[in-house]
Tab-separated table of C-alpha atoms in Angstrom:
chain	number	residue	atom	x	y	z
A	136	MET	CA	49.495	4.308	-69.169
A	137	SER	CA	52.430	4.630	-66.815
A	138	THR	CA	50.733	3.144	-63.753
A	139	LYS	CA	51.411	-0.564	-63.299
A	140	CYS	CA	48.273	-2.096	-61.869
A	141	GLY	CA	46.945	-5.633	-61.955
A	142	ASN	CA	43.324	-4.582	-61.606
A	143	CYS	CA	43.113	-1.220	-63.353
A	144	GLY	CA	39.946	0.473	-64.424
A	145	PRO	CA	39.533	3.707	-66.400
A	146	GLY	CA	41.688	6.771	-65.957
A	147	TYR	CA	44.687	7.053	-63.658
A	148	SER	CA	45.534	6.198	-60.065
A	149	THR	CA	46.400	9.782	-59.109
A	150	PRO	CA	46.314	13.256	-60.688
A	151	LEU	CA	50.125	13.225	-60.963
A	152	GLU	CA	49.996	9.894	-62.830
A	153	ALA	CA	47.439	11.443	-65.190
A	154	MET	CA	49.983	14.137	-66.065
A	155	LYS	CA	52.177	11.364	-67.538
A	156	GLY	CA	49.352	10.206	-69.819
A	157	PRO	CA	49.559	10.339	-73.629
A	158	ARG	CA	49.212	13.561	-75.566
A	159	GLU	CA	45.694	14.312	-76.793
A	160	GLU	CA	45.119	13.465	-80.474
A	161	ILE	CA	41.390	14.194	-80.814
A	162	VAL	CA	38.854	16.202	-78.849
A	163	TYR	CA	35.067	16.060	-78.693
A	164	LEU	CA	32.968	19.181	-78.439
A	165	PRO	CA	29.243	19.886	-78.794
A	166	CYS	CA	28.242	22.376	-81.489
A	167	ILE	CA	24.997	24.300	-81.109
A	168	TYR	CA	22.547	25.659	-83.701
A	169	ARG	CA	19.830	26.908	-81.339
A	170	ASN	CA	19.391	30.698	-81.705
A	171	THR	CA	21.622	30.855	-84.798
A	172	GLY	CA	18.864	30.871	-87.422
A	173	THR	CA	20.018	27.511	-88.801
A	174	GLU	CA	17.268	24.917	-88.410
A	175	ALA	CA	19.503	21.945	-87.759
A	176	PRO	CA	20.176	19.743	-84.731
A	177	ASP	CA	23.125	20.291	-82.428
A	178	TYR	CA	25.972	17.851	-83.073
A	179	LEU	CA	29.058	16.384	-81.492
A	180	ALA	CA	32.190	17.378	-83.410
A	181	THR	CA	35.396	15.350	-83.348
A	182	VAL	CA	38.471	17.511	-83.987
A	183	ASP	CA	41.972	16.275	-84.856
A	184	VAL	CA	44.549	17.993	-82.600
A	185	ASP	CA	47.565	15.842	-83.494
A	186	PRO	CA	50.220	18.095	-85.101
A	187	LYS	CA	51.602	15.079	-86.993
A	188	SER	CA	48.234	14.335	-88.613
A	189	PRO	CA	47.331	15.485	-92.140
A	190	GLN	CA	43.885	16.398	-90.688
A	191	TYR	CA	45.333	18.619	-87.930
A	192	CYS	CA	42.920	21.414	-86.902
A	193	GLN	CA	40.039	19.862	-88.851
A	194	VAL	CA	36.623	18.592	-87.841
A	195	ILE	CA	36.932	14.941	-88.860
A	196	HIS	CA	33.459	13.756	-87.815
A	197	ARG	CA	30.047	15.196	-86.975
A	198	LEU	CA	27.365	13.304	-85.069
A	199	PRO	CA	24.024	15.145	-85.333
A	200	MET	CA	21.466	14.631	-82.578
A	201	PRO	CA	17.959	13.478	-83.605
A	202	ASN	CA	16.189	16.603	-82.279
A	203	LEU	CA	16.257	20.378	-82.747
A	204	LYS	CA	17.099	23.076	-80.176
A	205	ASP	CA	18.501	20.849	-77.425
A	206	GLU	CA	21.332	23.275	-76.494
A	207	LEU	CA	23.993	20.686	-75.784
A	208	HIS	CA	26.279	22.194	-73.182
A	209	HIS	CA	28.621	20.263	-70.881
A	210	SER	CA	29.482	16.598	-71.216
A	211	GLY	CA	30.763	13.868	-68.934
A	212	TRP	CA	31.718	10.191	-68.904
A	213	ASN	CA	30.083	6.895	-68.053
A	214	THR	CA	33.089	6.252	-65.815
A	215	CYS	CA	36.372	7.974	-64.930
A	216	SER	CA	39.327	7.886	-62.539
A	217	SER	CA	36.914	7.588	-59.588
A	218	CYS	CA	36.547	3.938	-60.770
A	219	PHE	CA	40.271	3.402	-61.404
A	220	GLY	CA	40.457	0.222	-59.309
A	221	ASP	CA	37.580	-1.518	-61.116
A	222	SER	CA	38.803	-3.424	-64.177
A	223	THR	CA	35.215	-4.133	-65.269
A	224	LYS	CA	34.745	-0.442	-66.110
A	225	SER	CA	35.943	1.341	-69.239
A	226	ARG	CA	35.519	4.896	-70.483
A	227	THR	CA	33.524	4.243	-73.652
A	228	LYS	CA	30.442	6.489	-73.411
A	229	LEU	CA	30.189	10.279	-73.467
A	230	VAL	CA	27.130	11.628	-71.639
A	231	LEU	CA	25.608	14.754	-73.212
A	232	PRO	CA	22.905	16.495	-71.161
A	233	SER	CA	20.839	19.192	-72.897
A	234	LEU	CA	20.470	22.509	-71.105
A	235	ILE	CA	17.162	23.494	-72.723
A	236	SER	CA	15.381	20.307	-73.868
A	237	SER	CA	16.503	18.286	-70.795
A	238	ARG	CA	17.281	15.278	-73.006
A	239	ILE	CA	20.351	13.173	-72.270
A	240	TYR	CA	22.279	11.667	-75.172
A	241	VAL	CA	24.672	8.801	-74.517
A	242	VAL	CA	27.317	8.596	-77.249
A	243	ASP	CA	29.485	5.561	-77.967
A	244	VAL	CA	33.063	6.819	-78.320
A	245	GLY	CA	34.656	3.452	-77.585
A	246	SER	CA	33.843	1.486	-80.749
A	247	GLU	CA	35.329	4.077	-83.108
A	248	PRO	CA	36.841	7.004	-81.181
A	249	ARG	CA	37.259	9.082	-84.346
A	250	ALA	CA	33.650	8.435	-85.459
A	251	PRO	CA	31.348	8.370	-82.408
A	252	LYS	CA	27.801	7.067	-82.739
A	253	LEU	CA	24.611	7.526	-80.774
A	254	HIS	CA	24.079	4.797	-78.157
A	255	LYS	CA	20.935	5.894	-76.308
A	256	VAL	CA	18.547	8.835	-75.933
A	257	ILE	CA	16.944	9.523	-72.546
A	258	GLU	CA	13.817	11.575	-73.165
A	259	PRO	CA	12.910	14.479	-70.870
A	260	GLU	CA	9.579	12.902	-69.910
A	261	ASP	CA	11.462	10.074	-68.192
A	262	ILE	CA	13.515	12.555	-66.175
A	263	HIS	CA	10.468	14.705	-65.375
A	264	ALA	CA	8.474	11.699	-64.140
A	265	LYS	CA	11.194	10.104	-62.012
A	266	CYS	CA	13.057	13.180	-60.769
A	267	GLU	CA	10.850	16.269	-61.240
A	268	LEU	CA	13.967	17.989	-62.589
A	269	ALA	CA	14.829	19.676	-65.889
A	270	PHE	CA	17.380	21.967	-67.582
A	271	LEU	CA	20.403	19.727	-67.091
A	272	HIS	CA	24.000	20.860	-66.783
A	273	THR	CA	27.024	19.039	-65.307
A	274	SER	CA	27.611	15.309	-65.612
A	275	HIS	CA	30.049	13.477	-63.321
A	276	CYS	CA	30.732	9.759	-63.001
A	277	LEU	CA	30.707	8.314	-59.485
A	278	ALA	CA	32.795	5.562	-57.880
A	279	SER	CA	29.529	3.620	-57.434
A	280	GLY	CA	29.384	3.187	-61.219
A	281	GLU	CA	26.502	5.634	-61.506
A	282	VAL	CA	26.365	8.912	-63.452
A	283	MET	CA	25.105	12.057	-61.743
A	284	ILE	CA	23.794	15.133	-63.582
A	285	SER	CA	22.917	18.494	-62.024
A	286	SER	CA	19.800	20.499	-62.848
A	287	LEU	CA	19.064	24.214	-62.998
A	288	GLY	CA	15.334	23.932	-62.513
A	289	ASP	CA	12.064	22.070	-62.409
A	290	VAL	CA	9.839	21.155	-65.328
A	291	LYS	CA	8.209	24.620	-65.357
A	292	GLY	CA	11.533	26.470	-65.449
A	293	ASN	CA	11.613	27.531	-61.798
A	294	GLY	CA	14.898	27.191	-59.931
A	295	LYS	CA	15.630	23.735	-58.503
A	296	GLY	CA	19.152	22.465	-57.904
A	297	GLY	CA	18.791	18.707	-57.829
A	298	PHE	CA	20.699	15.753	-59.273
A	299	VAL	CA	19.604	13.036	-61.704
A	300	LEU	CA	21.136	9.592	-61.144
A	301	LEU	CA	21.691	7.247	-64.093
A	302	ASP	CA	22.769	3.632	-64.024
A	303	GLY	CA	26.275	3.700	-65.516
A	304	GLU	CA	25.731	0.504	-67.543
A	305	THR	CA	22.123	0.700	-68.795
A	306	PHE	CA	21.719	4.504	-68.471
A	307	GLU	CA	18.283	4.005	-66.958
A	308	VAL	CA	17.046	6.956	-64.871
A	309	LYS	CA	17.184	5.771	-61.247
A	310	GLY	CA	15.768	8.892	-59.577
A	311	THR	CA	17.389	11.760	-57.702
A	312	TRP	CA	20.634	11.631	-55.743
A	313	GLU	CA	19.343	14.069	-53.132
A	314	ARG	CA	16.688	13.037	-50.628
A	315	PRO	CA	13.058	13.788	-51.595
A	316	GLY	CA	12.321	17.476	-51.099
A	317	GLY	CA	15.990	18.186	-50.468
A	318	ALA	CA	17.025	20.008	-53.664
A	319	ALA	CA	18.858	23.335	-53.497
A	320	PRO	CA	16.890	26.482	-54.468
A	321	SER	CA	18.908	26.715	-57.692
A	322	GLY	CA	21.665	24.778	-59.419
A	323	TYR	CA	24.460	24.664	-61.958
A	324	ASP	CA	27.814	22.899	-61.342
A	325	PHE	CA	29.127	20.558	-58.624
A	326	TRP	CA	32.247	18.739	-57.410
A	327	TYR	CA	32.566	16.042	-54.768
A	328	GLN	CA	35.419	15.033	-52.427
A	329	PRO	CA	34.576	11.758	-50.626
A	330	ARG	CA	37.568	11.839	-48.259
A	331	HIS	CA	35.962	14.874	-46.655
A	332	ASN	CA	32.406	13.533	-47.058
A	333	VAL	CA	31.466	16.611	-49.059
A	334	MET	CA	29.999	17.832	-52.309
A	335	ILE	CA	29.630	21.526	-53.133
A	336	SER	CA	27.235	22.863	-55.773
A	337	THR	CA	26.797	26.284	-57.388
A	338	GLU	CA	23.874	28.234	-58.849
A	339	TRP	CA	23.283	30.291	-62.002
A	340	ALA	CA	19.605	31.301	-62.031
A	341	ALA	CA	16.182	29.834	-62.680
A	342	PRO	CA	15.850	28.716	-66.324
A	343	ASN	CA	12.953	31.149	-66.840
A	344	VAL	CA	15.309	34.007	-65.912
A	345	LEU	CA	18.254	33.167	-68.174
A	346	ARG	CA	16.638	31.179	-71.003
A	347	ASP	CA	16.092	34.005	-73.501
A	348	GLY	CA	18.918	36.375	-72.563
A	349	PHE	CA	20.317	38.564	-69.812
A	350	ASN	CA	18.206	41.330	-68.252
A	351	PRO	CA	20.039	43.613	-65.764
A	352	ALA	CA	16.730	44.135	-63.933
A	353	ASP	CA	16.852	40.468	-62.918
A	354	VAL	CA	20.113	41.161	-61.087
A	355	GLU	CA	18.518	44.083	-59.235
A	356	ALA	CA	15.607	41.811	-58.342
A	357	GLY	CA	17.992	39.262	-56.804
A	358	LEU	CA	17.140	36.532	-59.299
A	359	TYR	CA	20.721	35.430	-59.937
A	360	GLY	CA	22.637	33.029	-57.706
A	361	SER	CA	25.065	34.068	-54.968
A	362	HIS	CA	25.424	30.932	-52.819
A	363	LEU	CA	27.344	27.689	-52.550
A	364	TYR	CA	25.575	24.626	-51.177
A	365	VAL	CA	27.597	22.217	-49.024
A	366	TRP	CA	26.242	18.662	-49.108
A	367	ASP	CA	26.916	15.663	-46.863
A	368	TRP	CA	28.205	13.162	-49.440
A	369	GLN	CA	27.040	10.096	-47.503
A	370	HIS	CA	23.633	11.394	-46.427
A	371	HIS	CA	22.802	13.287	-49.654
A	372	GLU	CA	21.603	16.435	-47.904
A	373	ILE	CA	22.570	20.103	-47.616
A	374	VAL	CA	24.410	20.787	-44.358
A	375	GLN	CA	25.533	24.374	-44.985
A	376	THR	CA	24.738	27.294	-47.297
A	377	LEU	CA	27.597	29.703	-47.970
A	378	SER	CA	26.615	33.243	-48.926
A	379	LEU	CA	29.160	34.767	-51.305
A	380	LYS	CA	30.188	38.345	-50.656
A	381	ASP	CA	31.163	39.795	-54.058
A	382	GLY	CA	30.168	36.464	-55.553
A	383	LEU	CA	27.326	36.939	-58.013
A	384	ILE	CA	26.582	34.013	-60.363
A	385	PRO	CA	28.978	31.325	-59.075
A	386	LEU	CA	29.427	28.999	-62.053
A	387	GLU	CA	32.289	26.510	-62.413
A	388	ILE	CA	33.563	24.935	-59.199
A	389	ARG	CA	36.835	23.013	-58.841
A	390	PHE	CA	38.257	21.301	-55.773
A	391	LEU	CA	42.022	20.842	-55.810
A	392	HIS	CA	42.686	17.547	-57.597
A	393	ASN	CA	44.538	16.005	-54.652
A	394	PRO	CA	41.742	13.981	-53.019
A	395	ASP	CA	43.095	14.830	-49.559
A	396	ALA	CA	42.662	18.548	-50.221
A	397	ALA	CA	39.866	20.317	-48.392
A	398	GLN	CA	39.746	23.447	-50.518
A	399	GLY	CA	39.114	24.701	-54.027
A	400	PHE	CA	37.939	27.626	-56.134
A	401	VAL	CA	34.777	28.873	-57.770
A	402	GLY	CA	34.488	31.487	-60.511
A	403	CYS	CA	31.756	34.077	-59.955
A	404	ALA	CA	30.807	35.412	-63.368
A	405	LEU	CA	28.985	38.678	-62.843
A	406	SER	CA	31.079	39.974	-59.948
A	407	SER	CA	34.219	38.721	-61.738
A	408	THR	CA	35.754	37.229	-58.623
A	409	ILE	CA	37.480	33.969	-57.796
A	410	GLN	CA	36.455	32.694	-54.383
A	411	ARG	CA	38.402	30.122	-52.405
A	412	PHE	CA	36.345	27.718	-50.312
A	413	TYR	CA	37.945	25.689	-47.526
A	414	LYS	CA	37.199	23.409	-44.596
A	415	ASN	CA	37.571	24.740	-41.070
A	416	GLU	CA	39.015	22.793	-38.139
A	417	GLY	CA	35.531	22.231	-36.760
A	418	GLY	CA	34.358	20.617	-39.990
A	419	THR	CA	32.322	23.537	-41.328
A	420	TRP	CA	33.191	25.324	-44.576
A	421	SER	CA	34.048	28.956	-45.306
A	422	VAL	CA	34.694	31.054	-48.393
A	423	GLU	CA	36.908	34.067	-49.134
A	424	LYS	CA	37.554	36.239	-52.181
A	425	VAL	CA	41.096	35.765	-53.509
A	426	ILE	CA	40.950	37.400	-56.975
A	427	GLN	CA	38.971	40.420	-58.199
A	428	VAL	CA	38.903	41.435	-61.869
A	429	PRO	CA	37.954	45.136	-61.819
A	430	PRO	CA	35.144	46.272	-64.126
A	431	LYS	CA	35.836	48.799	-66.875
A	432	LYS	CA	33.890	52.038	-67.291
A	433	VAL	CA	32.623	52.035	-70.859
A	434	LYS	CA	30.473	53.808	-73.436
A	435	GLY	CA	28.483	52.094	-76.189
A	436	TRP	CA	27.588	48.967	-74.197
A	437	LEU	CA	24.601	47.548	-72.302
A	438	LEU	CA	25.722	49.038	-68.961
A	439	PRO	CA	28.080	51.881	-67.932
A	440	GLU	CA	30.414	49.326	-66.318
A	441	MET	CA	31.553	46.099	-68.022
A	442	PRO	CA	32.485	43.125	-65.838
A	443	GLY	CA	35.120	40.649	-66.985
A	444	LEU	CA	32.510	37.864	-66.743
A	445	ILE	CA	34.549	34.898	-65.513
A	446	THR	CA	32.850	31.986	-67.264
A	447	ASP	CA	35.190	29.006	-66.968
A	448	ILE	CA	37.971	28.039	-64.571
A	449	LEU	CA	40.439	25.133	-64.489
A	450	LEU	CA	43.130	23.809	-62.179
A	451	SER	CA	46.204	22.012	-63.512
A	452	LEU	CA	46.429	18.407	-62.353
A	453	ASP	CA	49.384	19.199	-60.054
A	454	ASP	CA	47.261	21.925	-58.379
A	455	ARG	CA	49.887	24.529	-59.236
A	456	PHE	CA	48.051	26.768	-61.705
A	457	LEU	CA	44.548	28.225	-61.906
A	458	TYR	CA	43.244	29.345	-65.302
A	459	PHE	CA	40.147	31.346	-66.130
A	460	SER	CA	38.534	33.220	-68.987
A	461	ASN	CA	37.006	36.710	-68.910
A	462	TRP	CA	34.446	36.298	-71.693
A	463	LEU	CA	33.514	39.977	-71.995
A	464	HIS	CA	36.888	41.652	-71.433
A	465	GLY	CA	38.435	39.017	-73.705
A	466	ASP	CA	41.413	37.809	-71.679
A	467	LEU	CA	42.614	34.416	-70.545
A	468	ARG	CA	44.578	34.325	-67.264
A	469	GLN	CA	46.976	32.009	-65.474
A	470	TYR	CA	47.636	32.271	-61.719
A	471	ASP	CA	50.186	30.435	-59.606
A	472	ILE	CA	48.227	28.965	-56.662
A	473	SER	CA	51.155	27.395	-54.778
A	474	ASP	CA	49.758	29.533	-51.954
A	475	PRO	CA	45.990	29.115	-52.537
A	476	GLN	CA	45.149	32.086	-50.317
A	477	ARG	CA	47.296	34.405	-52.424
A	478	PRO	CA	47.060	33.555	-56.158
A	479	ARG	CA	49.747	35.293	-58.235
A	480	LEU	CA	49.106	36.364	-61.849
A	481	THR	CA	51.698	34.680	-64.099
A	482	GLY	CA	50.125	34.842	-67.561
A	483	GLN	CA	47.535	36.848	-69.498
A	484	LEU	CA	46.449	36.862	-73.153
A	485	PHE	CA	43.740	38.855	-74.952
A	486	LEU	CA	41.818	36.669	-77.383
A	487	GLY	CA	39.070	38.906	-78.753
A	488	GLY	CA	36.440	40.306	-76.389
A	489	SER	CA	34.129	43.310	-76.241
A	490	ILE	CA	36.693	46.064	-75.710
A	491	VAL	CA	38.920	45.588	-78.775
A	492	LYS	CA	40.033	48.653	-80.722
A	493	GLY	CA	37.733	49.760	-83.514
A	494	GLY	CA	34.651	48.124	-81.988
A	495	PRO	CA	31.455	49.778	-80.741
A	496	VAL	CA	32.669	49.934	-77.111
A	497	GLN	CA	34.828	52.805	-75.868
A	498	VAL	CA	36.668	52.260	-72.590
A	499	LEU	CA	36.535	55.414	-70.460
A	500	GLU	CA	38.328	54.175	-67.367
A	501	ASP	CA	40.450	51.045	-66.945
A	502	GLN	CA	42.275	49.984	-63.768
A	503	GLU	CA	44.393	47.421	-65.616
A	504	LEU	CA	45.078	48.438	-69.226
A	505	LYS	CA	46.618	51.563	-70.742
A	506	SER	CA	44.845	51.050	-74.083
A	507	GLN	CA	42.178	48.867	-75.640
A	508	PRO	CA	43.575	45.575	-77.005
A	509	GLU	CA	43.926	44.878	-80.706
A	510	PRO	CA	41.384	42.583	-82.387
A	511	LEU	CA	42.603	38.990	-82.671
A	512	VAL	CA	43.295	37.619	-86.144
A	513	VAL	CA	44.415	33.988	-86.439
A	514	LYS	CA	45.256	32.503	-89.850
A	515	GLY	CA	43.405	35.369	-91.531
A	516	LYS	CA	40.234	34.991	-89.440
A	517	ARG	CA	39.166	37.798	-87.118
A	518	VAL	CA	37.973	36.076	-83.960
A	519	ALA	CA	34.444	36.962	-82.834
A	520	GLY	CA	33.414	36.696	-79.197
A	521	GLY	CA	35.829	36.152	-76.350
A	522	PRO	CA	37.592	33.208	-74.664
A	523	GLN	CA	35.045	31.035	-72.879
A	524	MET	CA	35.369	27.266	-72.354
A	525	ILE	CA	38.926	26.134	-71.655
A	526	GLN	CA	40.541	22.710	-71.409
A	527	LEU	CA	44.093	21.910	-70.341
A	528	SER	CA	46.206	19.049	-71.667
A	529	LEU	CA	47.082	16.374	-69.120
A	530	ASP	CA	50.720	17.534	-68.944
A	531	GLY	CA	49.556	21.117	-68.449
A	532	LYS	CA	51.402	22.478	-71.485
A	533	ARG	CA	48.497	23.251	-73.865
A	534	LEU	CA	45.249	25.115	-73.312
A	535	TYR	CA	42.394	24.804	-75.792
A	536	ILE	CA	39.784	27.559	-75.922
A	537	THR	CA	36.349	27.975	-77.500
A	538	THR	CA	34.379	31.216	-77.692
A	539	SER	CA	30.674	30.403	-77.226
A	540	LEU	CA	28.971	30.707	-73.817
A	541	TYR	CA	25.275	29.927	-74.331
A	542	SER	CA	23.374	30.634	-77.539
A	543	ALA	CA	20.892	33.177	-76.129
A	544	TRP	CA	23.679	35.154	-74.437
A	545	ASP	CA	25.985	34.798	-77.452
A	546	LYS	CA	23.251	36.361	-79.604
A	547	GLN	CA	22.852	39.249	-77.170
A	548	PHE	CA	26.467	40.075	-76.329
A	549	TYR	CA	28.271	38.954	-79.489
A	550	PRO	CA	25.927	39.094	-82.520
A	551	ASP	CA	28.980	38.603	-84.753
A	552	LEU	CA	29.508	35.206	-83.097
A	553	ILE	CA	26.135	34.101	-84.497
A	554	ARG	CA	27.084	35.323	-87.975
A	555	GLU	CA	30.726	34.221	-87.984
A	556	GLY	CA	30.559	31.087	-85.842
A	557	SER	CA	32.813	30.316	-82.908
A	558	VAL	CA	36.427	29.198	-83.081
A	559	MET	CA	38.746	26.838	-81.241
A	560	LEU	CA	42.196	28.167	-80.369
A	561	GLN	CA	45.274	26.714	-78.684
A	562	VAL	CA	47.646	28.407	-76.250
A	563	ASP	CA	51.086	27.138	-75.205
A	564	VAL	CA	51.739	27.215	-71.473
A	565	ASP	CA	55.039	27.801	-69.677
A	566	THR	CA	54.711	25.349	-66.777
A	567	VAL	CA	58.050	26.303	-65.231
A	568	LYS	CA	57.864	30.065	-64.719
A	569	GLY	CA	54.304	30.621	-65.867
A	570	GLY	CA	53.177	32.359	-69.035
A	571	LEU	CA	50.819	32.002	-71.994
A	572	LYS	CA	51.530	32.231	-75.739
A	573	LEU	CA	49.012	31.862	-78.563
A	574	ASN	CA	49.768	29.170	-81.133
A	575	PRO	CA	49.401	31.169	-84.394
A	576	ASN	CA	49.088	28.003	-86.493
A	577	PHE	CA	46.095	26.519	-84.698
A	578	LEU	CA	42.540	27.494	-85.645
A	579	VAL	CA	39.353	25.483	-85.982
A	580	ASP	CA	36.805	27.759	-87.649
A	581	PHE	CA	33.226	26.702	-86.874
A	582	GLY	CA	32.026	29.516	-89.115
A	583	LYS	CA	32.718	27.247	-92.086
A	584	GLU	CA	30.662	24.227	-91.037
A	585	PRO	CA	28.646	22.496	-93.804
A	586	LEU	CA	25.238	23.604	-92.475
A	587	GLY	CA	26.339	27.104	-91.491
A	588	PRO	CA	28.180	28.819	-88.612
A	589	ALA	CA	27.947	26.837	-85.370
A	590	LEU	CA	28.620	27.567	-81.697
A	591	ALA	CA	31.221	25.161	-80.294
A	592	HIS	CA	31.290	24.696	-76.542
A	593	GLU	CA	33.022	22.443	-73.981
A	594	LEU	CA	36.035	20.271	-74.883
A	595	ARG	CA	36.682	16.677	-73.837
A	596	TYR	CA	39.604	14.326	-74.480
A	597	PRO	CA	38.826	10.592	-74.890
A	598	GLY	CA	41.145	9.718	-71.997
A	599	GLY	CA	39.675	12.166	-69.511
A	600	ASP	CA	40.843	15.588	-68.420
A	601	CYS	CA	41.222	17.914	-65.462
A	602	SER	CA	37.577	19.038	-65.340
A	603	SER	CA	35.863	15.649	-65.727
A	604	ASP	CA	38.002	13.305	-63.603
A	605	ILE	CA	37.673	13.137	-59.826
A	606	TRP	CA	39.979	11.042	-57.640
A	607	ILE	CA	38.678	9.433	-54.473
């Protein structure tokens, strides 16, 4: 670690120091069997991403969970750069909340990083009793030493955007972060920025709405999210609700990494927009649309118009580039955000998707492309699905991509993903002028897993990354 510090804790002192960190050698990612027809538990895969290693591009370890049909989704850490100044803390545990079962698995990645082992299981009944929350999503470590996990709903599957607090040492459930009765109507992701006394959370939909698949009638009925919730970080209460124009299903939210920054971006999946949120002079918050991915008029699909479906977004640690994936259209994009109000497209790659040539979907009208893209074949494997979860190396030069969104939606929109399994790809990034180039020699094929094709999801590096670390 390049920072010289007499009392260092986990992570890095600043985002720019993190960019000088070591190159990633392994990654962790949850692999899901729910809705695939394979009766096996989800597992945490460890993948070797060191080009000098004889096991490069291979799954080198699998840690199965003790239960079926959890739907592992996003993971977080017991501690991160928010605790940088505390030398008693170390990043040794990966926290794995389950979207469907509401269990939380705590995995020891410190003892043997290349062979993680299960440390603790927090059963849903404990969370239900102490928090009245369920259907868990994002996990972030706090400077207090606690771990905070967002919820999509209550025990019955109705919408409820609250936050479970865990002790960061014992992983005991402490209760909710928000005040009693103060949960948002719905939940999903969140990001906090203590220097501005703020946290902002997003919303997908009530678990009962999205659990078994996507129904367009639910959109017409107004059952999907379209708001951001602005919270007072010190008082743990909602102080403002931002209604998103052209912002249906706001999912991943990212403040700029600079802890002084009072702005960031959120990807709105169904409307395929990127919205910039920012603090006004008076202390209130506003939001504006800064990117619109136009839908394509199509034949042979669920609806006459196909949205891009922006499902994941990332910001480079120097706050220069914004990346996002259009899961349905199949493209990965890079924008220069040196001027955050006017993002400029600097890179685009098609990595599969629903509109490839020779598939069941015919594009009738397209505002962006002159022809349908070619199917993607990497190392002899035709890639099913489209780019979904993305993770950027600390230095910003490599993007890793997986293709599974959520098992019930995978099954509906990409049946071949269930049969073929998802993949992990790697893209080289031009960090000087901008630009994206697929690495043709990198492929992790989760269609060839020992128990059958699996759905690999979010990626984490042992040393932290640009979507799990928050600086205070």
